[in-house]
mmCIF file of C-alpha atoms and ligand atoms in Angstrom:
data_model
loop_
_atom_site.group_PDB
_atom_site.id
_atom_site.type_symbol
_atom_site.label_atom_id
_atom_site.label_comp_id
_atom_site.label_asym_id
_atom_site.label_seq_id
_atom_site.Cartn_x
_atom_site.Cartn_y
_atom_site.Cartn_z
ATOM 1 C CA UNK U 1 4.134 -10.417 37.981
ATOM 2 C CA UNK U 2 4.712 -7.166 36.570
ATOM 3 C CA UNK U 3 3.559 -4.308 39.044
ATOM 4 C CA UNK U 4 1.762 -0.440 38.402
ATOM 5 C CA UNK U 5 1.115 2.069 40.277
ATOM 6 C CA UNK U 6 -1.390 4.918 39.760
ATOM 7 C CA UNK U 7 -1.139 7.691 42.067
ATOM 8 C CA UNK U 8 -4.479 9.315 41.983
ATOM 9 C CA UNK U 9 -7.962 8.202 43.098
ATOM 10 C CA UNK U 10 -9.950 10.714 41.640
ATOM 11 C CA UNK U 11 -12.533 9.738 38.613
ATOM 12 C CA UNK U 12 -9.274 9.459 36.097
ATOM 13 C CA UNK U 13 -6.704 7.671 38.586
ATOM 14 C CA UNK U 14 -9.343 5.060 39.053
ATOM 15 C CA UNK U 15 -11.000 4.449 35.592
ATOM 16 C CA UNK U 16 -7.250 4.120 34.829
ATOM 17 C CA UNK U 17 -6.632 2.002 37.610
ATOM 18 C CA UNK U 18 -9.503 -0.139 36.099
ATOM 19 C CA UNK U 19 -8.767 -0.232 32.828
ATOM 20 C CA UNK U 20 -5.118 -1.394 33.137
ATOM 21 C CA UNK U 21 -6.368 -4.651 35.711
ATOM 22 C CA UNK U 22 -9.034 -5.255 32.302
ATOM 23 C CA UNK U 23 -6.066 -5.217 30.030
ATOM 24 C CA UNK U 24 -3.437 -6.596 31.813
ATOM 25 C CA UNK U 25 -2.182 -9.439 33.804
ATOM 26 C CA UNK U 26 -0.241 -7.154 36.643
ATOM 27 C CA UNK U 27 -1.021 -5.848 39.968
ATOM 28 C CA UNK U 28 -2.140 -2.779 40.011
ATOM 29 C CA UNK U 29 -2.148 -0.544 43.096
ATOM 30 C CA UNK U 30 -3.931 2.925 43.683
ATOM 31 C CA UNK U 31 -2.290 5.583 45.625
ATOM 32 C CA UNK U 32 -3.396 8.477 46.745
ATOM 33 C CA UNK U 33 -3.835 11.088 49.209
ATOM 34 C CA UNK U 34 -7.521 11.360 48.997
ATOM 35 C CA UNK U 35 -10.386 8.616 48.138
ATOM 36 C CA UNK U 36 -14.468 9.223 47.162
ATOM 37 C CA UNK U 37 -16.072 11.006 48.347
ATOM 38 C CA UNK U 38 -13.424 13.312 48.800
ATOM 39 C CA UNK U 39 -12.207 14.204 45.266
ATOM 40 C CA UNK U 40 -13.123 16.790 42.338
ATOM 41 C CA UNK U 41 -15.510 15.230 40.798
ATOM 42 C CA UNK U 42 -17.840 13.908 43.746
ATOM 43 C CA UNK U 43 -19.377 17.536 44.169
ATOM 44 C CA UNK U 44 -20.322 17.423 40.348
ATOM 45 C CA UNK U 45 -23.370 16.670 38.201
ATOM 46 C CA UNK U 46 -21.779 14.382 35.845
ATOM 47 C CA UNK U 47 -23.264 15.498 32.922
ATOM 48 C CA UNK U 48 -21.909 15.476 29.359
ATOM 49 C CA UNK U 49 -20.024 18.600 28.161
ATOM 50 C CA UNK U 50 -16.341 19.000 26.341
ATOM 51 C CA UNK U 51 -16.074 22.043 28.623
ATOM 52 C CA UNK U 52 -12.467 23.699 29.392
ATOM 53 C CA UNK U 53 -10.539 21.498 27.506
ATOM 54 C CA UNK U 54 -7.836 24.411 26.451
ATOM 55 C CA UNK U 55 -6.314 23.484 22.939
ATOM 56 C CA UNK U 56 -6.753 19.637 23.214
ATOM 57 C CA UNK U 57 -6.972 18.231 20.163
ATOM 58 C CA UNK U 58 -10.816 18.116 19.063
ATOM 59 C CA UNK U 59 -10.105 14.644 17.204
ATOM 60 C CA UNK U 60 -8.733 13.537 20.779
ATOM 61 C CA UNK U 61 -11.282 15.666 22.877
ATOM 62 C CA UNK U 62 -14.165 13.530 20.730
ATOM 63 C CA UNK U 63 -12.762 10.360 20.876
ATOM 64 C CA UNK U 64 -12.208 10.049 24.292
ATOM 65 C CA UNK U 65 -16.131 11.190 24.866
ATOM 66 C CA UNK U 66 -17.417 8.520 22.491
ATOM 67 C CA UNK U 67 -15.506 6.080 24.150
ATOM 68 C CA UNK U 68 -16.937 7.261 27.694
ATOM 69 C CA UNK U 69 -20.186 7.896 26.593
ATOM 70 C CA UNK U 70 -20.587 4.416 25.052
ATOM 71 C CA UNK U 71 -19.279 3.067 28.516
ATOM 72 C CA UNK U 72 -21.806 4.884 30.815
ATOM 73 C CA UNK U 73 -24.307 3.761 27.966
ATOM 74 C CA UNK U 74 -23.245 -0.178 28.838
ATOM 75 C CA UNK U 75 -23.864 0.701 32.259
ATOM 76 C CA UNK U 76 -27.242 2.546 32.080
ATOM 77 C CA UNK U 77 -28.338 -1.067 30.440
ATOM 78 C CA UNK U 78 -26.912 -3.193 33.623
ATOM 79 C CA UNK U 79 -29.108 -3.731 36.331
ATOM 80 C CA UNK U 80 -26.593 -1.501 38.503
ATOM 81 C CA UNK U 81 -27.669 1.321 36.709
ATOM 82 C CA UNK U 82 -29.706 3.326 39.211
ATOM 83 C CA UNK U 83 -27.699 2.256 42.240
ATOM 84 C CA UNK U 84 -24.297 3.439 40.192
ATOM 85 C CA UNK U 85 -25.970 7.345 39.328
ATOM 86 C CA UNK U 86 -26.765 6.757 35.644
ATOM 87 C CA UNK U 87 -29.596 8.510 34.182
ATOM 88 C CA UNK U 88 -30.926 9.025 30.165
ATOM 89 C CA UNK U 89 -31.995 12.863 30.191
ATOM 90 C CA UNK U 90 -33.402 15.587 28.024
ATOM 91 C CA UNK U 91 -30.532 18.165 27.649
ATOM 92 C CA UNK U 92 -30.515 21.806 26.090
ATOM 93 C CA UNK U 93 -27.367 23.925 25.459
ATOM 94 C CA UNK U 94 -28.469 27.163 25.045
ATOM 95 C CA UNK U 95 -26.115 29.832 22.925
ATOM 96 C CA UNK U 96 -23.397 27.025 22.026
ATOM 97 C CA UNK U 97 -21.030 27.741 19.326
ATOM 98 C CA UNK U 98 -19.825 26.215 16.902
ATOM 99 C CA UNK U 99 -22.816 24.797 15.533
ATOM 100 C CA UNK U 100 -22.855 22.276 15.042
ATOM 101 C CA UNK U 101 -21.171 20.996 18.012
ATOM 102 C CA UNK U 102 -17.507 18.718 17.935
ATOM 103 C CA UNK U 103 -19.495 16.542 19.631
ATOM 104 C CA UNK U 104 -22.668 16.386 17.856
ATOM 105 C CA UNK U 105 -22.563 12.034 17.138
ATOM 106 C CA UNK U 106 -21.481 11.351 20.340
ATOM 107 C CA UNK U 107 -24.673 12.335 22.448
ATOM 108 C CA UNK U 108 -28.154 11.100 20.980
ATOM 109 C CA UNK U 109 -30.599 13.030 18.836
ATOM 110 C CA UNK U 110 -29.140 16.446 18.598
ATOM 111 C CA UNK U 111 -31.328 19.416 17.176
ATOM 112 C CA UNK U 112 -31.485 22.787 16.919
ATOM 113 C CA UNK U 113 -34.513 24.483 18.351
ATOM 114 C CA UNK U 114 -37.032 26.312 17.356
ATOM 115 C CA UNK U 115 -37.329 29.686 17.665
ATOM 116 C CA UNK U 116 -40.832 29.468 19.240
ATOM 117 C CA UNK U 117 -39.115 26.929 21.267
ATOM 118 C CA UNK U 118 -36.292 29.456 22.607
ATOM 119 C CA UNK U 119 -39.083 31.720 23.659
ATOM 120 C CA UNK U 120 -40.209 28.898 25.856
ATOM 121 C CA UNK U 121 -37.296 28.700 27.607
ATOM 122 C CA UNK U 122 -36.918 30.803 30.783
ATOM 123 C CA UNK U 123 -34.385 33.662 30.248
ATOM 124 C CA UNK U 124 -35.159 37.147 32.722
ATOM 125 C CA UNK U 125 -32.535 39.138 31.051
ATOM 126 C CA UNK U 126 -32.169 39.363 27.047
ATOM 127 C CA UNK U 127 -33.177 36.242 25.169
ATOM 128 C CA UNK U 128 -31.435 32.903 23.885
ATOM 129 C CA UNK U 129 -29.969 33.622 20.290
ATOM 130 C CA UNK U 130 -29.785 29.771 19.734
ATOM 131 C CA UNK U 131 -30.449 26.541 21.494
ATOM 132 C CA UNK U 132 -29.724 22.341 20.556
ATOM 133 C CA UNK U 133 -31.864 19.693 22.128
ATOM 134 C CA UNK U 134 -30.306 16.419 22.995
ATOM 135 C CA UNK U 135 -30.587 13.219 24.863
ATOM 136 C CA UNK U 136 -27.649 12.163 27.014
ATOM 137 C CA UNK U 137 -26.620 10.614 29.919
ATOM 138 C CA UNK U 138 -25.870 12.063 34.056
ATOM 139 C CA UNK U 139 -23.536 9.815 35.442
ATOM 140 C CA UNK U 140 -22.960 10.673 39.283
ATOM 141 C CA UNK U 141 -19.636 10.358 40.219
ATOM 142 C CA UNK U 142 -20.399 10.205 44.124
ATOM 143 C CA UNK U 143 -22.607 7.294 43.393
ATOM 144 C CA UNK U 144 -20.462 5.108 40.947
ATOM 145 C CA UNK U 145 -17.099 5.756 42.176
ATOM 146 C CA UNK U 146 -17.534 3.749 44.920
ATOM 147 C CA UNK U 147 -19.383 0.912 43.357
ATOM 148 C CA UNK U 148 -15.841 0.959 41.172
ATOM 149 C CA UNK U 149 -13.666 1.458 44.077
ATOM 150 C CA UNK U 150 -15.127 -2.032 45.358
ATOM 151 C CA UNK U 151 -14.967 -3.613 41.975
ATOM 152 C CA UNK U 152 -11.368 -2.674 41.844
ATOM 153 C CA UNK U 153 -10.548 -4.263 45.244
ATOM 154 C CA UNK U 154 -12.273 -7.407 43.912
ATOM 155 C CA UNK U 155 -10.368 -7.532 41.190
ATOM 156 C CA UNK U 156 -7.665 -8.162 42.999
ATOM 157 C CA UNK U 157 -6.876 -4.157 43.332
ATOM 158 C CA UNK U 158 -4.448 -2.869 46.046
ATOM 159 C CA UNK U 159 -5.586 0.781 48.238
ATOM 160 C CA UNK U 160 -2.778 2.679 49.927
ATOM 161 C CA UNK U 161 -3.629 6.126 51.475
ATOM 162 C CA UNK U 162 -0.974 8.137 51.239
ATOM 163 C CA UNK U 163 0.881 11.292 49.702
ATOM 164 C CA UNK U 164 3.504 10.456 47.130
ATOM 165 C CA UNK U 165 6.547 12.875 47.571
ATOM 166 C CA UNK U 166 8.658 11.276 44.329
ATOM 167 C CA UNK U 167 7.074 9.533 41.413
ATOM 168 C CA UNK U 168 10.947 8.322 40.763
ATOM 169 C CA UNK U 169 11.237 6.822 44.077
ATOM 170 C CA UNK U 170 7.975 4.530 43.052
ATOM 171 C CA UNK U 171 9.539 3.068 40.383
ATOM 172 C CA UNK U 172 12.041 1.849 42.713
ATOM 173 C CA UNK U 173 9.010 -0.669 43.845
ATOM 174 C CA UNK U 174 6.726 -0.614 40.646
ATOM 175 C CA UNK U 175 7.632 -1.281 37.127
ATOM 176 C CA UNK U 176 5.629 1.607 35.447
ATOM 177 C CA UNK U 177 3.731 4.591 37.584
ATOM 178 C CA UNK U 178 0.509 6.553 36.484
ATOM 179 C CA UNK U 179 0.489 9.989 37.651
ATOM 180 C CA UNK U 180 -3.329 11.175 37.745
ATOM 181 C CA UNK U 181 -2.998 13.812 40.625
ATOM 182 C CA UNK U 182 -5.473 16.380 38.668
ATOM 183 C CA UNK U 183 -4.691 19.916 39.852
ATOM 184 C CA UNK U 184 -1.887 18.884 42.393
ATOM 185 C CA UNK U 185 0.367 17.209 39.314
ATOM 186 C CA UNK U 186 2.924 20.380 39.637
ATOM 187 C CA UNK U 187 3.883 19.349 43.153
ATOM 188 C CA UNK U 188 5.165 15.949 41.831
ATOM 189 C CA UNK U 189 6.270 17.455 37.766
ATOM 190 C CA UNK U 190 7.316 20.884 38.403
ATOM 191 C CA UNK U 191 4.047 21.107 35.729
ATOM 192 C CA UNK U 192 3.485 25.239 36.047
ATOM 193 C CA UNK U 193 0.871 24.790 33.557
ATOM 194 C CA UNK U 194 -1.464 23.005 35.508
ATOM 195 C CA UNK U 195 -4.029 25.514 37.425
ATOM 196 C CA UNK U 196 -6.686 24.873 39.352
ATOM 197 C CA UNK U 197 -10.185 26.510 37.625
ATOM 198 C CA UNK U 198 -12.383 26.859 40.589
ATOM 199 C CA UNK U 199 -15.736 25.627 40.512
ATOM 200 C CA UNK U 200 -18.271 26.511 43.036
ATOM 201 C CA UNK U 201 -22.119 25.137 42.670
ATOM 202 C CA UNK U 202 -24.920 24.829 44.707
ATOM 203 C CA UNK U 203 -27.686 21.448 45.294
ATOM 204 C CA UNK U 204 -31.125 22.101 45.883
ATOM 205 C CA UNK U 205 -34.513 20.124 46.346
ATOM 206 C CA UNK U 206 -36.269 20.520 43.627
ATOM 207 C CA UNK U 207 -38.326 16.638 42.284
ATOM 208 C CA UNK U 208 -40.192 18.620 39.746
ATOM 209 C CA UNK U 209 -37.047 19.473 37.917
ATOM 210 C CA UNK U 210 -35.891 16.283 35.301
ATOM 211 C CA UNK U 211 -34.152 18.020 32.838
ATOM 212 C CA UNK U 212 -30.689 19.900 31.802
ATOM 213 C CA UNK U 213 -30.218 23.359 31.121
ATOM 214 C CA UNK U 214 -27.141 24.850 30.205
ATOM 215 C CA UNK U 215 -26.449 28.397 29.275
ATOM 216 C CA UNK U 216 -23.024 28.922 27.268
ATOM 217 C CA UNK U 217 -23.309 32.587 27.761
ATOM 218 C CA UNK U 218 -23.860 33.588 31.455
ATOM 219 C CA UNK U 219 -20.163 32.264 32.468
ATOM 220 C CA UNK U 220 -21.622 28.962 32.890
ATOM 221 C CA UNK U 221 -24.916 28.788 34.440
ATOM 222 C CA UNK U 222 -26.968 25.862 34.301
ATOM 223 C CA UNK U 223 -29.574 23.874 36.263
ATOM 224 C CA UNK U 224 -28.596 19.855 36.037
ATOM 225 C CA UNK U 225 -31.235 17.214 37.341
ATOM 226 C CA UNK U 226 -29.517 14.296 39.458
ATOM 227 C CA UNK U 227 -31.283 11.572 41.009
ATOM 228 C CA UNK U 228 -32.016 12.954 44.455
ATOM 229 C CA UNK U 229 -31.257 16.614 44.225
ATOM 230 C CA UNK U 230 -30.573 19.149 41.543
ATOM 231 C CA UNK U 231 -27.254 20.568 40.570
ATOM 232 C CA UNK U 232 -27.133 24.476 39.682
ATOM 233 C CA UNK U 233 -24.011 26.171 39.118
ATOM 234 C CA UNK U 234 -21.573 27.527 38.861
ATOM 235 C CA UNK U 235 -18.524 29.272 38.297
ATOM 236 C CA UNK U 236 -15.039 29.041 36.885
ATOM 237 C CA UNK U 237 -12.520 31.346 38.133
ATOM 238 C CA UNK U 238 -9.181 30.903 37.222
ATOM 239 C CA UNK U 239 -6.122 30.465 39.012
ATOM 240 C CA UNK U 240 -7.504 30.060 42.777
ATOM 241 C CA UNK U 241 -7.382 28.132 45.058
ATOM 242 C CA UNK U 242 -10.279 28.795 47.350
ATOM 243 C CA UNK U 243 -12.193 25.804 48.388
ATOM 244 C CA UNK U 244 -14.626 27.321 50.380
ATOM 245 C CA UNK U 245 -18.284 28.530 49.059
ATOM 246 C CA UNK U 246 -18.227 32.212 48.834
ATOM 247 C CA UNK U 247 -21.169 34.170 49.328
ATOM 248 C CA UNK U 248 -21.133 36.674 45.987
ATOM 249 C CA UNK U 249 -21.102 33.118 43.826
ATOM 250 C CA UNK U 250 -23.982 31.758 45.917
ATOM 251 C CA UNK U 251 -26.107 34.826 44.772
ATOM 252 C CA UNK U 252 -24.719 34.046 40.901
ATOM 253 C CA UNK U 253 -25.578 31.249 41.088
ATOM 254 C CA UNK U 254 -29.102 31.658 42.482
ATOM 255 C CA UNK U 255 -30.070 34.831 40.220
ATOM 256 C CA UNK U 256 -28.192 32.615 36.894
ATOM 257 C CA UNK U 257 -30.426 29.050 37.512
ATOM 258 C CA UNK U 258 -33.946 30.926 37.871
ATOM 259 C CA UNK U 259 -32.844 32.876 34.346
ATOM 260 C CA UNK U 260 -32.851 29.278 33.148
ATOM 261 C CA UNK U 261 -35.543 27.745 35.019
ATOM 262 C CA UNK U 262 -37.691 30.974 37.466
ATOM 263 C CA UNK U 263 -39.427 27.537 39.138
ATOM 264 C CA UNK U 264 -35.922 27.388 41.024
ATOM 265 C CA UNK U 265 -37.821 30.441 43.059
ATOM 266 C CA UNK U 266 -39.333 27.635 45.171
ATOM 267 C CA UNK U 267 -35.849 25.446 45.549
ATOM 268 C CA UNK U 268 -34.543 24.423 48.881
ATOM 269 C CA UNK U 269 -31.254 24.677 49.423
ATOM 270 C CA UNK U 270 -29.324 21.625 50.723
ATOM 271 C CA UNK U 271 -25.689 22.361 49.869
ATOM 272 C CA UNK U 272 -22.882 24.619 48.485
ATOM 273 C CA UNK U 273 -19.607 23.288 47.414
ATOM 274 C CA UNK U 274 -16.254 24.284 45.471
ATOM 275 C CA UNK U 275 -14.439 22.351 43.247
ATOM 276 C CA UNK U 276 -10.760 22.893 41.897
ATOM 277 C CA UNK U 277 -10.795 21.555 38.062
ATOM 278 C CA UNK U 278 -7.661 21.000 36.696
ATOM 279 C CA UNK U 279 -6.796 22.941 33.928
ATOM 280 C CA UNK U 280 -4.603 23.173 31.660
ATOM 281 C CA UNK U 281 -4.024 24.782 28.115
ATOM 282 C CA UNK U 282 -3.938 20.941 27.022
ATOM 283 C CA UNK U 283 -4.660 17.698 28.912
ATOM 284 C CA UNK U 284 -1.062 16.166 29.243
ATOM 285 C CA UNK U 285 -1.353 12.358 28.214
ATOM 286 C CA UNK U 286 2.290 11.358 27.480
ATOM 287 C CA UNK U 287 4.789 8.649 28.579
ATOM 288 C CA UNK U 288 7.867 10.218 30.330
ATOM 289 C CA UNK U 289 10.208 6.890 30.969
ATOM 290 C CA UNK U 290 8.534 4.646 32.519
ATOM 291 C CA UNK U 291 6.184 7.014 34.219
ATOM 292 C CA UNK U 292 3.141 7.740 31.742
ATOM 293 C CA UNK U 293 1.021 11.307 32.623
ATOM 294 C CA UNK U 294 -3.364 11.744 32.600
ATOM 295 C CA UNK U 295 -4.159 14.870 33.880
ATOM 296 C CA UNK U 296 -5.275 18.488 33.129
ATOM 297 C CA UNK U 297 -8.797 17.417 32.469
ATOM 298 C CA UNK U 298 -10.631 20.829 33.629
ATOM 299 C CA UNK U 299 -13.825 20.461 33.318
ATOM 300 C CA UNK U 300 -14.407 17.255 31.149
ATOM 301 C CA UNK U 301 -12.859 14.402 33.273
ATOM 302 C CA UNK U 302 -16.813 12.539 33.279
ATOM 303 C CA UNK U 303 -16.757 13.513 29.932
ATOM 304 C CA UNK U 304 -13.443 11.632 29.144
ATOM 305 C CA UNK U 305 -12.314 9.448 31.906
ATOM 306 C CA UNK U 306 -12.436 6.130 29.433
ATOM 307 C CA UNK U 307 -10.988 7.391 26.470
ATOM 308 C CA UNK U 308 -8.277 8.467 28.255
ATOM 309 C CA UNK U 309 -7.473 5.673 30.058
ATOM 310 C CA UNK U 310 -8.035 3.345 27.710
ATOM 311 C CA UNK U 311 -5.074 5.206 25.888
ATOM 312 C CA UNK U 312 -3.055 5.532 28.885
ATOM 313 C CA UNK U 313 -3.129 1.569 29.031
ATOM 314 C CA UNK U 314 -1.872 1.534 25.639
ATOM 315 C CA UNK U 315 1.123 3.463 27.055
ATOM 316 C CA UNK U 316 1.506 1.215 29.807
ATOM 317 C CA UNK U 317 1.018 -1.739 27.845
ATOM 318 C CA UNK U 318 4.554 -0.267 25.704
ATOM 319 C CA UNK U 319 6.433 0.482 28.994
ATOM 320 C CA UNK U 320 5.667 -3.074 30.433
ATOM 321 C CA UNK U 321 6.682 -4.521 26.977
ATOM 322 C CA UNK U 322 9.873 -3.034 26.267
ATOM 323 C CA UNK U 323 10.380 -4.580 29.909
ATOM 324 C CA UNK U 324 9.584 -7.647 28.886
ATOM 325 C CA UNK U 325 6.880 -8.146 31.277
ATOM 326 C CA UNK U 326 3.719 -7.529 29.669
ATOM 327 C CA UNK U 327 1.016 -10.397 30.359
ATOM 328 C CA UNK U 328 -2.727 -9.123 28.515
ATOM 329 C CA UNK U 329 -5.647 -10.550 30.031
ATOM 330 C CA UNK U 330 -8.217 -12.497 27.571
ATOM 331 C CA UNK U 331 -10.425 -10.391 29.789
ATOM 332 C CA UNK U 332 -13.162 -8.328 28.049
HETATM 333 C C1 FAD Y 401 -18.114 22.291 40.095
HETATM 334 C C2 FAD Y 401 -17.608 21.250 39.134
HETATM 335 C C3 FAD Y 401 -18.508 20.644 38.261
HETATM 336 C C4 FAD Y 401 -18.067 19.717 37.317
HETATM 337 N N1 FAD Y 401 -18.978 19.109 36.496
HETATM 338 C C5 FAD Y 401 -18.562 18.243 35.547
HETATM 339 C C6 FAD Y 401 -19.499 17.602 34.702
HETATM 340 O O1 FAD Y 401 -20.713 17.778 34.836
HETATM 341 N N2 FAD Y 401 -19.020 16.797 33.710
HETATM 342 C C7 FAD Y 401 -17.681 16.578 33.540
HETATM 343 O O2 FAD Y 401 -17.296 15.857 32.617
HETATM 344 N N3 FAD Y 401 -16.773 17.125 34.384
HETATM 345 C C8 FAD Y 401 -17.174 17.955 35.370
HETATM 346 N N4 FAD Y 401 -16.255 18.533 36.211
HETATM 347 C C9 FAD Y 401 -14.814 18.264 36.004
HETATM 348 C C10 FAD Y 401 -14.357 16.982 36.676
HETATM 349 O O3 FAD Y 401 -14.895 16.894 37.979
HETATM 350 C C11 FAD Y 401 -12.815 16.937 36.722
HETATM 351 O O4 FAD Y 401 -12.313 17.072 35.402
HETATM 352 C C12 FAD Y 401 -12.327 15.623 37.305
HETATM 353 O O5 FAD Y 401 -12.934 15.368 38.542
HETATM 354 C C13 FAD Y 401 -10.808 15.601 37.452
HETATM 355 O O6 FAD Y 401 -10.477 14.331 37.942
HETATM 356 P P1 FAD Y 401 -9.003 13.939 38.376
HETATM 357 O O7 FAD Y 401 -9.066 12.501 38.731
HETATM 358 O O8 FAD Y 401 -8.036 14.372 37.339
HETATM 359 O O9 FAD Y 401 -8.681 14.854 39.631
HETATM 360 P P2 FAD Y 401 -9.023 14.674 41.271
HETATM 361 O O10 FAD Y 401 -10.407 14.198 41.405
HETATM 362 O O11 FAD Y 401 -8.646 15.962 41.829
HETATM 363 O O12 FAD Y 401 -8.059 13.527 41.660
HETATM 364 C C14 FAD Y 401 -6.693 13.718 41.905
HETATM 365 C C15 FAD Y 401 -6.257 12.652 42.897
HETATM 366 O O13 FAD Y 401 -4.847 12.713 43.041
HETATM 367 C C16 FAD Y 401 -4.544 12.638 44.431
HETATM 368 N N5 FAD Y 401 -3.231 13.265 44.626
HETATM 369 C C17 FAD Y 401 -2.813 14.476 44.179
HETATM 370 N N6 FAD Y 401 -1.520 14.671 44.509
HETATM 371 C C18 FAD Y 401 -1.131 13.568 45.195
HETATM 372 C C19 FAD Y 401 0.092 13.146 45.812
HETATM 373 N N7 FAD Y 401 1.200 13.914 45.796
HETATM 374 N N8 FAD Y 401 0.126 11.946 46.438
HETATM 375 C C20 FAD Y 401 -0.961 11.143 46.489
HETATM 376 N N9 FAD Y 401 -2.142 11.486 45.915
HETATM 377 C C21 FAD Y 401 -2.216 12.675 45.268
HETATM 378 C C22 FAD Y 401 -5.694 13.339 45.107
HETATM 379 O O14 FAD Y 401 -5.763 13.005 46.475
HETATM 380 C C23 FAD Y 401 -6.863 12.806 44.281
HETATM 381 O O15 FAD Y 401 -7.275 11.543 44.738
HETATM 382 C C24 FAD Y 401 -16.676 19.416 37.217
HETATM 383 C C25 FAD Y 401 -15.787 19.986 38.116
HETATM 384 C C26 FAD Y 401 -16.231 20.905 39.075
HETATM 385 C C27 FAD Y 401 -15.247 21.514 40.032
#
């Protein structure tokens, strides 16, 4: 039996992880220094945005989302749903451009609003110049991951904890390696455009909040509804490495959600946390040998996680086969 490993067990390591068990016949084994709820995108909302993306192809960029967002769809219809973080919610994107959006046929029902409708919409400094209206999905990462982390083990799935010094040295062991190490890919690739674009946000208690805000103007604020707290945020600050809440962001942050929703006045706060994104001026999905590359997904990787791992099976799939050892599942 043909083997792979994926180094990586962060939201792209593991929907990669998945998606090459689905397709294939070999055994597939995750390794990784760090596991949920420990990685980059366990702090975030999980809500639908092609957001830092660099110069990644838009074709690509859309693709990918469609193929995600009809995913999390499949799941918001399961009975899992609710346990797994997936939720159908009213979304505006204040001051996007270009409209309309890359994006616009992947998310459901998108509209520009009014503008008596952009008065209506809390804003303490200046006013909205435009705003679309949307329904789309959340899709909690700290939530599902580990429903798929168990699902992957069931499948047969092998877990090693570990840090991988030499992706060449695993292919002493493993037929084909995935490298999806997110903003650590230089240490293993000598990659010097990967960077991290820190990402701090904050989590208040707030029930009477069920929507999304998002303001493409203010640097990023926005004010995200999850199931048991809300998400406001945030920042993205390029090139550092700081992974602990600072206290100028926390006061951003604060002043930026109540110029989207003022209610946030009466918000308790539960938490503060930093993320490092991994960006990239494009998202590097390539075969190199027999080790194939998914990272560099800044701040997208719920956005994209299926599409591109559905195509970095398809480069798998070609390693294993000019190997002669590709078995494909009947699996669906
Ligand atoms: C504040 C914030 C909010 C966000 N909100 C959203 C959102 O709403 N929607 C959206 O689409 N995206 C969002 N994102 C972006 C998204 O979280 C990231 O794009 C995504 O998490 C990147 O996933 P990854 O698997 O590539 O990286 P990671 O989650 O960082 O995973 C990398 C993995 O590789 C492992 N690793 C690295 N090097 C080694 C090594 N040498 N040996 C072994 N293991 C190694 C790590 O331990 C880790 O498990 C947000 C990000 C932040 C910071």
């Amino acid at each position: 039996m043909a083997k792979v490993a994926v180094v990586g067990a962060g939201i792209i390591g593991l929907s990669t992880a998945l998606e090459i068990q689905k397709q294939t016949s070999c055994k597939v084994t995750i390794i990784s220094e760090k596991f949920t709820p420990e990685t980059t995108a366990d702090g975030a909302a999980g809500i639908f945005g092609l957001y830092l993306l660099g110069s990644t192809q838009p074709d690509r960029q859309v693709k990918w989302a469609k193929r995600t967002h009809d995913l999390i769809e499949t799941w918001w219809k399961s009975q899992n749903s609710g346990a797994m973080g997936i939720s159908l919610i009213s979304c505006r994107r204040m001051n996007h451009t270009p409209v309309p959006p890359i994006w616009k046929d992947v998310v459901f029902g998108v509209r520009k609003m009014t503008k008596e409708e952009l008065k209506d919409v809390g804003r303490l400094t200046g006013e909205h110049k435009s705003g679309l209206e949307m329904i789309t999905f959340t899709a909690e990462p700290y939530r599902f991951m580990p429903y798929l982390m168990r699902f992957f083990e069931k499948q047969g799935g092998e877990i090693l904890k570990q840090k991988v010094e030499s992706l060449q040295e695993l292919l002493k062991e493993y037929d084909c390696v995935v490298n999806c190490t997110g903003v650590h890919a230089s240490y293993l690739t000598g990659d010097k455009l990967i960077k991290p674009l820190r990402g701090q946000v904050m989590r208040v208690s707030a029930p009477w909040i069920r929507t999304v805000i998002l303001d493409d103007l203010d640097d990023g604020n926005y004010v995200i509804a999850n199931q048991e707290s809300v998400v406001v945020g945030g920042t993205h600050q390029d090139n550092d490495w700081d992974t602990i809440p600072r206290e100028e962001d926390k006061q951003f942050i604060r002043d930026g959600g109540k110029c989207l929703d003022p209610s946030l006045d009466e918000a308790k706060e539960i938490a503060h946390w930093v993320g490092l994104r991994p960006g990239r001026p494009e998202v590097r999905l390539e075969r190199e040998g027999c080790i194939v590359h998914n990272y560099g997904h800044g701040g997208s990787g719920i956005t994209v996680f299926q599409g591109c791992a559905e195509e970095a099976t398809d480069l798998v799939k070609l390693v294993l086969q000019e190997k002669g050892k590709l078995g494909v599942t009947a699996k669906l």
